[in-house]
Structures are given as structure tokens and as C-alpha cells.
Tab-separated table of C-alpha atoms in Angstrom:
chain	number	residue	atom	x	y	z
A	745	MET	CA	84.861	114.170	85.968
A	746	PHE	CA	84.382	114.391	89.740
A	747	TYR	CA	86.347	116.385	92.271
A	748	ILE	CA	87.210	116.604	95.920
A	749	TYR	CA	88.179	120.069	96.996
A	750	ILE	CA	89.400	121.974	100.002
A	751	ILE	CA	88.429	125.608	100.484
A	752	TYR	CA	89.599	127.985	103.191
A	753	SER	CA	88.076	131.022	104.871
A	754	LYS	CA	90.518	133.475	106.422
A	755	THR	CA	87.645	135.121	108.322
A	756	LEU	CA	86.727	131.869	110.079
A	757	ASP	CA	90.222	130.354	109.873
A	758	LYS	CA	88.564	127.109	108.784
A	759	TYR	CA	88.878	124.569	105.992
A	760	TYR	CA	85.951	122.878	104.296
A	761	ILE	CA	86.280	119.591	102.397
A	762	GLY	CA	83.717	118.614	99.781
A	763	SER	CA	83.118	116.750	96.542
A	764	CYS	CA	81.251	117.719	93.399
A	765	GLN	CA	81.041	117.396	89.641
A	766	ASP	CA	81.323	121.111	88.772
A	767	ILE	CA	83.980	122.730	90.933
A	768	GLU	CA	83.442	126.290	89.658
A	769	ARG	CA	79.699	126.193	90.322
A	770	ARG	CA	80.231	124.637	93.727
A	771	LEU	CA	82.698	127.343	94.760
A	772	GLN	CA	80.124	129.956	93.741
A	773	ASP	CA	77.541	128.123	95.878
A	774	HIS	CA	79.855	128.464	98.874
A	775	LEU	CA	80.588	132.124	98.177
A	776	ASN	CA	76.888	132.939	97.778
A	777	GLY	CA	75.761	131.255	101.018
A	778	ARG	CA	74.067	128.238	99.425
A	779	SER	CA	75.807	125.804	101.767
A	780	THR	CA	74.856	125.519	105.434
A	781	PHE	CA	78.384	125.185	106.828
A	782	THR	CA	80.028	127.819	104.638
A	783	LYS	CA	77.323	130.506	104.563
A	784	THR	CA	78.788	132.310	107.583
A	785	ALA	CA	81.750	133.575	105.501
A	786	LYS	CA	82.067	135.064	102.033
A	787	ASP	CA	85.828	134.739	101.562
A	788	TRP	CA	86.212	131.041	100.691
A	789	GLU	CA	89.228	130.293	98.493
A	790	LEU	CA	89.962	127.088	96.615
A	791	LYS	CA	93.187	125.721	98.086
A	792	TYR	CA	93.305	122.160	96.778
A	793	PHE	CA	91.519	119.703	94.534
A	794	GLU	CA	91.847	116.216	93.090
A	795	THR	CA	90.039	114.732	90.088
A	796	PHE	CA	88.375	111.326	89.790
A	797	LEU	CA	86.580	109.417	87.068
A	798	THR	CA	83.691	108.304	89.278
A	799	ARG	CA	81.596	109.837	92.027
A	800	SER	CA	82.289	106.861	94.293
A	801	GLU	CA	86.070	107.390	94.039
A	802	ALA	CA	85.663	111.074	94.885
A	803	CYS	CA	83.377	110.314	97.846
A	804	ARG	CA	85.791	107.690	99.143
A	805	ARG	CA	88.679	110.182	99.026
A	806	GLU	CA	86.569	112.937	100.623
A	807	LEU	CA	85.728	110.628	103.538
A	808	GLN	CA	89.357	109.551	103.842
A	809	ILE	CA	90.482	113.161	104.269
A	810	LYS	CA	87.628	113.997	106.654
A	811	LYS	CA	88.361	110.936	108.821
A	812	MET	CA	91.880	112.234	109.399
A	813	LYS	CA	90.340	115.095	111.447
A	814	SER	CA	93.642	116.881	111.134
A	815	ARG	CA	94.299	120.458	110.094
A	816	LYS	CA	97.992	119.568	109.771
A	817	TYR	CA	97.141	116.766	107.298
A	818	ILE	CA	95.024	119.160	105.203
A	819	GLU	CA	97.721	121.830	105.202
A	820	ASN	CA	100.335	119.236	104.213
A	821	LEU	CA	98.170	118.202	101.244
A	822	ILE	CA	97.993	121.838	100.133
A	823	ILE	CA	101.730	122.450	100.601
A	824	THR	CA	102.715	119.218	98.839
A	825	LYS	CA	100.515	119.994	95.839
A	826	ARG	CA	101.905	123.528	95.678
A	827	LEU	CA	105.450	122.122	95.586
A	828	GLU	CA	104.512	119.697	92.793
A	829	TYR	CA	102.662	122.359	90.762
A	830	PRO	CA	104.005	125.776	91.821
A	831	ASP	CA	101.915	127.664	89.232
A	832	ALA	CA	98.632	125.959	90.146
A	833	SER	CA	96.249	127.150	92.850
A	834	GLY	CA	94.645	123.739	93.147
A	835	GLY	CA	95.576	120.214	92.156
């Protein structure tokens, strides 16, 4: 299983979009400063994720979201998923 995910840092007031195969390990990488972009904050929270059967599908979706270059689009994804699954923190 492959994932795209969106994490958020309140300290930086920024979102980060990524893809991976092990979402728990990857979140720990971000929290422990093992990612260049995210190492400046230690309060990253998983806000959204989607699952895919192949890496290429996940990468395609990651690029699609990144190409939007829109905070509003990202926040709408998070809100929509929360409305669909009110007890879930992710997707």
C-alpha cells in the first residue's frame, strides 16, 4: 500500500504534501528532523491521507495536489474528508 499525506505545522503555519509506503515511519521522520523541508518544526500533525495500490498512482496524486499551489484546495481536502469520516484524523 502507498500513501499521499498532508501534514501541518502550527508553528510554521505551513502544510507539507508527500508520499510514502509507511506513513507512521514517515511522520516520525518529519518529527525527528530527517526531512529537509520539515526539520525546522517539531509539531507536524497528520491532517489527511489517501491510499493507493501502486507507487506511481500515489506519486501522480501527490503531484496533482502540489500543482494546485493552493492552500484553500488543501484545506478543502481536509475539511471534506473530515465530513465524510468524522471520527478519522486522516483519510
